[in-house]
XYZ file of N, CA and C in Angstrom:
525
model
N 20.483 9.966 -19.993
C 19.650 9.396 -21.042
C 19.520 10.363 -22.216
N 19.539 11.641 -21.927
C 19.389 12.620 -23.004
C 20.568 12.589 -23.970
N 21.748 12.268 -23.474
C 22.950 12.271 -24.315
C 23.344 10.891 -24.813
N 22.729 9.855 -24.297
C 23.072 8.491 -24.688
C 22.503 8.194 -26.074
N 23.321 7.684 -27.001
C 22.837 7.424 -28.369
C 21.740 6.354 -28.438
N 21.706 5.466 -27.481
C 20.672 4.421 -27.479
C 19.291 5.031 -27.320
N 19.194 6.108 -26.536
C 17.898 6.716 -26.225
C 17.506 7.840 -27.185
N 18.330 8.164 -28.157
C 18.057 9.280 -29.062
C 16.770 9.104 -29.856
N 16.432 7.884 -30.214
C 15.222 7.654 -31.021
C 13.976 7.394 -30.165
N 14.135 7.422 -28.859
C 12.995 7.163 -27.968
C 12.069 8.378 -27.922
N 10.788 8.095 -27.803
C 9.800 9.174 -27.691
C 9.826 9.742 -26.268
N 9.167 10.872 -26.088
C 9.096 11.494 -24.761
C 8.412 10.562 -23.767
N 7.382 9.861 -24.213
C 6.668 8.918 -23.355
C 7.582 7.768 -22.933
N 8.368 7.247 -23.877
C 9.290 6.161 -23.558
C 10.369 6.623 -22.572
N 10.844 7.846 -22.742
C 11.836 8.388 -21.807
C 11.251 8.545 -20.409
N 10.009 9.020 -20.335
C 9.347 9.150 -19.032
C 9.183 7.796 -18.363
N 8.749 6.807 -19.130
C 8.589 5.454 -18.577
C 9.928 4.884 -18.117
N 10.973 5.120 -18.888
C 12.302 4.631 -18.511
C 12.766 5.283 -17.211
N 12.505 6.574 -17.044
C 12.883 7.266 -15.807
C 12.134 6.692 -14.604
N 10.862 6.395 -14.802
C 10.069 5.805 -13.719
C 10.630 4.437 -13.341
N 10.985 3.636 -14.341
C 11.542 2.305 -14.074
C 12.870 2.423 -13.331
N 13.709 3.357 -13.747
C 14.991 3.555 -13.060
C 14.752 3.991 -11.616
N 13.828 4.938 -11.421
C 13.517 5.412 -10.069
C 13.022 4.268 -9.193
N 12.123 3.454 -9.717
C 11.579 2.337 -8.938
C 12.645 1.291 -8.643
N 13.516 1.030 -9.596
C 14.574 0.043 -9.393
C 15.550 0.508 -8.316
N 15.947 1.768 -8.394
C 16.870 2.314 -7.394
C 16.218 2.304 -6.017
N 14.973 2.756 -5.930
C 14.287 2.792 -4.635
C 14.095 1.395 -4.058
N 13.831 0.415 -4.907
C 13.670 -0.956 -4.416
C 14.959 -1.449 -3.763
N 16.088 -1.008 -4.306
C 17.374 -1.451 -3.760
C 17.793 -0.689 -2.504
N 17.448 0.581 -2.418
C 17.907 1.387 -1.282
C 16.800 1.679 -0.276
N 15.612 1.165 -0.499
C 14.436 1.510 0.299
C 14.677 1.346 1.795
N 15.090 0.172 2.198
C 15.255 -0.101 3.630
C 16.316 0.818 4.245
N 17.437 0.976 3.564
C 18.508 1.831 4.094
C 18.114 3.303 4.095
N 17.341 3.727 3.121
C 16.934 5.136 3.039
C 15.878 5.474 4.086
N 14.931 4.568 4.307
C 13.850 4.845 5.241
C 14.232 4.568 6.686
N 15.093 3.619 6.883
C 15.461 3.222 8.241
C 16.943 3.502 8.488
N 17.304 4.779 8.471
C 18.700 5.175 8.682
C 19.202 4.750 10.054
N 18.332 4.797 11.041
C 18.705 4.420 12.405
C 18.396 2.962 12.692
N 18.139 2.195 11.666
C 17.877 0.766 11.702
C 16.860 0.386 12.767
N 17.309 -0.274 13.828
C 16.382 -0.797 14.829
C 15.561 0.296 15.504
N 16.152 1.471 15.687
C 15.425 2.580 16.303
C 14.230 3.008 15.467
N 14.419 3.103 14.152
C 13.317 3.482 13.264
C 12.264 2.386 13.190
N 12.723 1.141 13.140
C 11.783 0.023 13.103
C 10.960 0.001 14.386
N 11.629 0.183 15.530
C 10.925 0.204 16.812
C 9.915 1.348 16.862
N 10.321 2.532 16.383
C 9.420 3.687 16.380
C 8.194 3.418 15.503
N 8.396 2.776 14.346
C 7.260 2.421 13.495
C 6.352 1.403 14.181
N 6.943 0.425 14.864
C 6.134 -0.569 15.571
C 5.339 0.077 16.698
N 5.961 0.988 17.419
C 5.281 1.701 18.493
C 4.134 2.540 17.929
N 4.413 3.261 16.856
C 3.392 4.082 16.206
C 2.251 3.200 15.693
N 2.596 2.051 15.122
C 1.587 1.102 14.633
C 0.699 0.628 15.784
N 1.298 0.383 16.937
C 0.512 -0.014 18.107
C -0.472 1.063 18.522
N -0.039 2.325 18.486
C -0.932 3.435 18.828
C -2.045 3.584 17.796
N -1.703 3.404 16.538
C -2.727 3.473 15.481
C -3.747 2.356 15.684
N -3.289 1.168 16.048
C -4.216 0.061 16.313
C -5.161 0.390 17.459
N -4.629 1.017 18.515
C -5.492 1.426 19.633
C -6.518 2.443 19.167
N -6.069 3.409 18.387
C -6.997 4.414 17.863
C -8.059 3.776 16.973
N -7.644 2.844 16.131
C -8.578 2.216 15.195
C -9.687 1.467 15.921
N -9.419 1.024 17.140
C -10.440 0.310 17.910
C -11.508 1.246 18.462
N -11.141 2.506 18.714
C -12.097 3.421 19.343
C -12.627 4.503 18.406
N -11.924 4.765 17.329
C -12.326 5.850 16.431
C -13.319 5.332 15.400
N -14.444 6.003 15.328
C -15.446 5.714 14.301
C -15.654 6.981 13.485
N -16.439 6.864 12.445
C -16.704 8.050 11.622
C -17.503 9.098 12.397
N -18.129 8.696 13.502
C -18.890 9.630 14.336
C -18.056 10.250 15.455
N -16.779 9.909 15.531
C -15.931 10.396 16.617
C -15.949 11.921 16.648
N -16.112 12.476 17.831
C -16.290 13.933 17.977
C -15.076 14.728 17.524
N -13.882 14.179 17.650
C -12.684 14.918 17.261
C -12.452 14.935 15.751
N -13.062 14.014 15.044
C -12.914 14.011 13.589
C -13.753 15.096 12.917
N -14.934 15.326 13.449
C -15.848 16.338 12.907
C -16.181 16.096 11.438
N -16.518 14.863 11.106
C -16.952 14.557 9.744
C -18.394 15.004 9.606
N -18.660 15.788 8.594
C -19.995 16.330 8.368
C -21.020 15.203 8.226
N -22.180 15.388 8.836
C -23.246 14.371 8.798
C -23.671 14.050 7.371
N -23.578 15.029 6.486
C -23.981 14.828 5.093
C -23.197 13.686 4.445
N -21.940 13.494 4.870
C -21.075 12.497 4.246
C -21.127 11.130 4.922
N -21.885 11.019 5.978
C -21.968 9.729 6.666
C -22.699 8.682 5.834
N -23.487 9.100 4.869
C -24.169 8.131 4.010
C -23.180 7.396 3.121
N -22.033 8.003 2.869
C -20.998 7.368 2.050
C -20.072 6.491 2.890
N -20.246 6.524 4.190
C -19.445 5.745 5.113
C -19.678 4.260 4.846
N -18.734 3.363 4.924
C -17.378 3.482 5.430
C -16.338 3.803 4.362
N -16.724 4.339 3.252
C -15.778 4.742 2.222
C -14.850 3.584 1.839
N -15.446 2.437 1.623
C -14.657 1.229 1.353
C -13.855 1.321 0.057
N -14.349 2.064 -0.923
C -13.575 2.224 -2.162
C -12.287 2.992 -1.883
N -12.379 3.996 -1.043
C -11.184 4.764 -0.677
C -10.220 3.884 0.115
N -10.767 3.062 0.994
C -9.937 2.142 1.775
C -9.208 1.176 0.851
N -9.885 0.718 -0.186
C -9.268 -0.213 -1.131
C -8.052 0.415 -1.816
N -8.110 1.713 -2.067
C -6.971 2.401 -2.685
C -5.740 2.352 -1.786
N -5.948 2.389 -0.480
C -4.825 2.417 0.461
C -4.244 1.041 0.767
N -4.931 -0.020 0.382
C -4.450 -1.356 0.740
C -3.116 -1.698 0.097
N -2.778 -1.032 -0.994
C -1.538 -1.366 -1.696
C -0.391 -0.405 -1.395
N -0.584 0.525 -0.479
C 0.443 1.554 -0.240
C 1.775 0.957 0.205
N 1.752 -0.120 0.957
C 3.003 -0.728 1.431
C 3.788 -1.384 0.304
N 3.116 -1.708 -0.786
C 3.797 -2.331 -1.917
C 4.637 -1.326 -2.699
N 4.291 -0.062 -2.603
C 5.020 0.971 -3.336
C 6.267 1.384 -2.576
N 7.321 1.662 -3.307
C 8.587 2.056 -2.684
C 8.933 3.516 -2.937
N 8.573 4.052 -4.091
C 8.959 5.432 -4.383
C 7.973 6.399 -3.741
N 8.456 7.548 -3.302
C 7.546 8.550 -2.730
C 6.442 8.943 -3.703
N 6.783 9.044 -4.983
C 5.787 9.406 -5.993
C 4.653 8.378 -6.036
N 5.007 7.095 -6.005
C 3.987 6.044 -6.053
C 3.127 6.048 -4.792
N 3.764 6.261 -3.630
C 2.999 6.316 -2.381
C 2.038 7.500 -2.389
N 2.530 8.653 -2.846
C 1.658 9.826 -2.922
C 0.553 9.632 -3.950
N 0.858 8.949 -5.041
C -0.169 8.655 -6.044
C -1.257 7.768 -5.445
N -0.861 6.821 -4.608
C -1.823 5.955 -3.932
C -2.736 6.778 -3.022
N -2.148 7.684 -2.236
C -2.937 8.547 -1.352
C -3.800 9.493 -2.178
N -3.263 9.981 -3.293
C -4.029 10.854 -4.183
C -5.259 10.121 -4.724
N -5.093 8.859 -5.115
C -6.240 8.065 -5.596
C -7.278 7.903 -4.491
N -6.820 7.682 -3.266
C -7.732 7.574 -2.126
C -8.490 8.880 -1.936
N -7.765 10.000 -1.950
C -8.399 11.310 -1.769
C -9.372 11.610 -2.906
N -9.005 11.247 -4.126
C -9.894 11.456 -5.273
C -11.167 10.644 -5.122
N -11.023 9.410 -4.665
C -12.197 8.562 -4.446
C -13.111 9.172 -3.393
N -12.529 9.651 -2.307
C -13.322 10.293 -1.248
C -14.038 11.517 -1.801
N -13.332 12.343 -2.547
C -13.947 13.552 -3.111
C -15.070 13.200 -4.084
N -14.896 12.141 -4.862
C -15.967 11.710 -5.769
C -17.198 11.255 -4.993
N -16.979 10.529 -3.899
C -18.104 10.115 -3.059
C -18.778 11.326 -2.430
N -17.977 12.284 -2.001
C -18.529 13.516 -1.435
C -19.363 14.275 -2.456
N -18.888 14.330 -3.678
C -19.618 15.051 -4.725
C -20.997 14.455 -4.951
N -21.092 13.139 -4.831
C -22.394 12.488 -4.996
C -23.311 12.793 -3.818
N -22.728 12.954 -2.635
C -23.533 13.163 -1.433
C -23.866 14.630 -1.185
N -23.056 15.514 -1.723
C -23.205 16.934 -1.412
C -24.199 17.616 -2.340
N -25.082 18.409 -1.737
C -26.035 19.183 -2.518
C -25.441 20.530 -2.918
N -24.420 20.960 -2.201
C -23.870 22.286 -2.444
C -22.727 22.287 -3.451
N -22.460 21.170 -4.062
C -21.429 21.138 -5.094
C -20.136 20.516 -4.632
N -19.051 21.191 -4.912
C -17.720 20.651 -4.679
C -17.353 20.751 -3.199
N -16.975 19.623 -2.590
C -16.552 19.647 -1.188
C -15.181 20.322 -1.044
N -14.882 20.759 0.162
C -13.630 21.474 0.432
C -12.614 20.567 1.117
N -11.394 21.081 1.257
C -10.335 20.338 1.941
C -10.713 20.062 3.388
N -11.473 20.973 3.995
C -11.917 20.751 5.373
C -12.870 19.568 5.474
N -13.525 19.217 4.388
C -14.366 18.022 4.362
C -13.510 16.772 4.160
N -12.484 16.901 3.350
C -11.630 15.761 3.012
C -10.723 15.346 4.166
N -10.117 16.303 4.844
C -9.094 16.012 5.848
C -9.540 15.015 6.914
N -10.684 15.212 7.568
C -11.064 14.249 8.612
C -11.283 12.835 8.077
N -11.856 12.732 6.888
C -12.109 11.402 6.321
C -10.801 10.747 5.898
N -9.887 11.522 5.326
C -8.596 10.972 4.939
C -7.826 10.492 6.169
N -7.826 11.276 7.233
C -7.175 10.865 8.483
C -7.843 9.601 9.022
N -9.164 9.566 8.991
C -9.912 8.393 9.457
C -9.533 7.156 8.644
N -9.455 7.289 7.322
C -9.115 6.145 6.469
C -7.685 5.686 6.736
N -6.767 6.634 6.960
C -5.387 6.252 7.259
C -5.298 5.509 8.591
N -6.083 5.950 9.568
C -6.118 5.238 10.853
C -6.709 3.850 10.660
N -7.793 3.755 9.915
C -8.438 2.459 9.689
C -7.544 1.525 8.882
N -6.665 2.069 8.077
C -5.768 1.266 7.242
C -4.774 0.479 8.094
N -4.355 1.061 9.218
C -3.424 0.404 10.142
C -2.145 -0.068 9.451
N -1.461 0.810 8.782
C -0.219 0.468 8.074
C 0.813 -0.110 9.034
N 1.523 -1.106 8.575
C 2.641 -1.629 9.360
C 3.840 -0.704 9.163
N 4.075 -0.282 7.934
C 5.128 0.686 7.637
C 4.494 2.064 7.727
N 4.581 2.679 8.882
C 3.812 3.897 9.177
C 4.491 5.181 8.750
N 5.667 5.108 8.171
C 6.378 6.350 7.882
C 5.593 7.278 6.967
N 4.924 6.751 5.947
C 4.147 7.623 5.057
C 2.935 8.185 5.792
N 2.283 7.377 6.612
C 1.119 7.871 7.359
C 1.533 8.955 8.337
N 2.658 8.751 8.988
C 3.140 9.745 9.938
C 3.386 11.074 9.231
N 3.994 11.027 8.057
C 4.238 12.258 7.303
C 2.934 12.906 6.865
N 1.990 12.098 6.405
C 0.716 12.654 5.945
C -0.058 13.280 7.094
N -0.036 12.639 8.261
C -0.722 13.217 9.405
C -0.037 14.500 9.858
N 1.281 14.508 9.807
C 2.025 15.697 10.224
C 1.747 16.868 9.288
N 1.608 16.586 8.010
C 1.376 17.632 7.013
C -0.092 17.645 6.613
N -0.972 17.669 7.594
C -2.404 17.597 7.292
C -2.811 18.705 6.333
N -3.700 18.369 5.458
C -4.089 19.240 4.351
C -4.590 20.582 4.857
N -4.065 21.641 4.264
C -4.507 22.988 4.586
C -4.043 23.485 5.941
N -3.158 22.752 6.614
C -2.678 23.183 7.912
C -3.683 22.970 9.026
N -4.839 22.409 8.722
C -5.871 22.204 9.737
C -5.538 20.943 10.517
N -5.445 21.079 11.801
C -5.163 19.913 12.636
C -6.296 19.725 13.613
N -6.767 18.517 13.675
C -7.800 18.208 14.648
C -7.137 17.714 15.924
N -7.900 17.623 16.963
C -7.396 17.091 18.234
C -6.907 15.664 18.028
N -7.605 14.925 17.170
C -7.237 13.539 16.912
C -5.855 13.444 16.272
N -5.565 14.278 15.281
C -4.259 14.259 14.627
C -3.174 14.622 15.629
N -3.421 15.641 16.441
C -2.445 16.006 17.464
C -2.211 14.858 18.440
N -3.250 14.123 18.759
C -3.103 12.976 19.662
C -2.256 11.890 19.024
N -2.433 11.680 17.740
C -1.628 10.679 17.047
C -0.168 11.108 17.034
N 0.066 12.387 16.792
C 1.442 12.866 16.726
C 2.116 12.883 18.091
N 1.358 13.155 19.125
C 1.900 13.096 20.488
C 1.452 11.781 21.090
N 2.241 10.760 20.882
C 1.861 9.390 21.221
C 1.436 9.220 22.672
N 1.961 10.035 23.545
C 1.625 9.875 24.965
C 0.175 10.249 25.238
N -0.458 11.046 24.379
C -1.841 11.450 24.599
C -2.840 10.431 24.063
N -2.389 9.454 23.297
C -3.307 8.490 22.706
C -4.069 7.738 23.782
N -3.415 7.449 24.887
C -4.051 6.691 25.962
C -5.276 7.413 26.516
N -5.264 8.739 26.496
C -6.382 9.498 27.052
C -7.592 9.515 26.130
N -7.430 9.073 24.891
C -8.542 9.103 23.945
C -9.441 7.883 24.098
N -8.975 6.858 24.824
C -9.769 5.633 25.005
C -10.956 5.875 25.817
């Protein structure tokens, strides 16, 4: 685009928008093949993971001992605004858009925390359990983004609950 004469008169903003459109168009076409390289195996693994998330969603509440959500933030529960941000994650195809969706969810949670907290700005240790809880409550059918987010939990802090999700065989013991 930088060398194409058609784009020479375009502004920086127009070039950025064009790049986003190209990225989204390409991802829309290759999404299934890129995410499901092993085809049925990947689909089956996502379905299995989705089943485990559904089991967790039935037993996990904001008071769950393994989440360790601070009592101060329970007044903002069930964080429905943050949940609303995640409802559209499956519609996005590009990693940037999916991460932007999760970022909006995290920002919403942090804003709710700021209203509830007397000590000022909440920390990542406050955000992580609620973000994990919201992802579990979301019950994504396409779990690949959730699996990655749980695996790369913020700040390297892993709760027993996240480890249970990652080791699917331990989920049964959490009931």
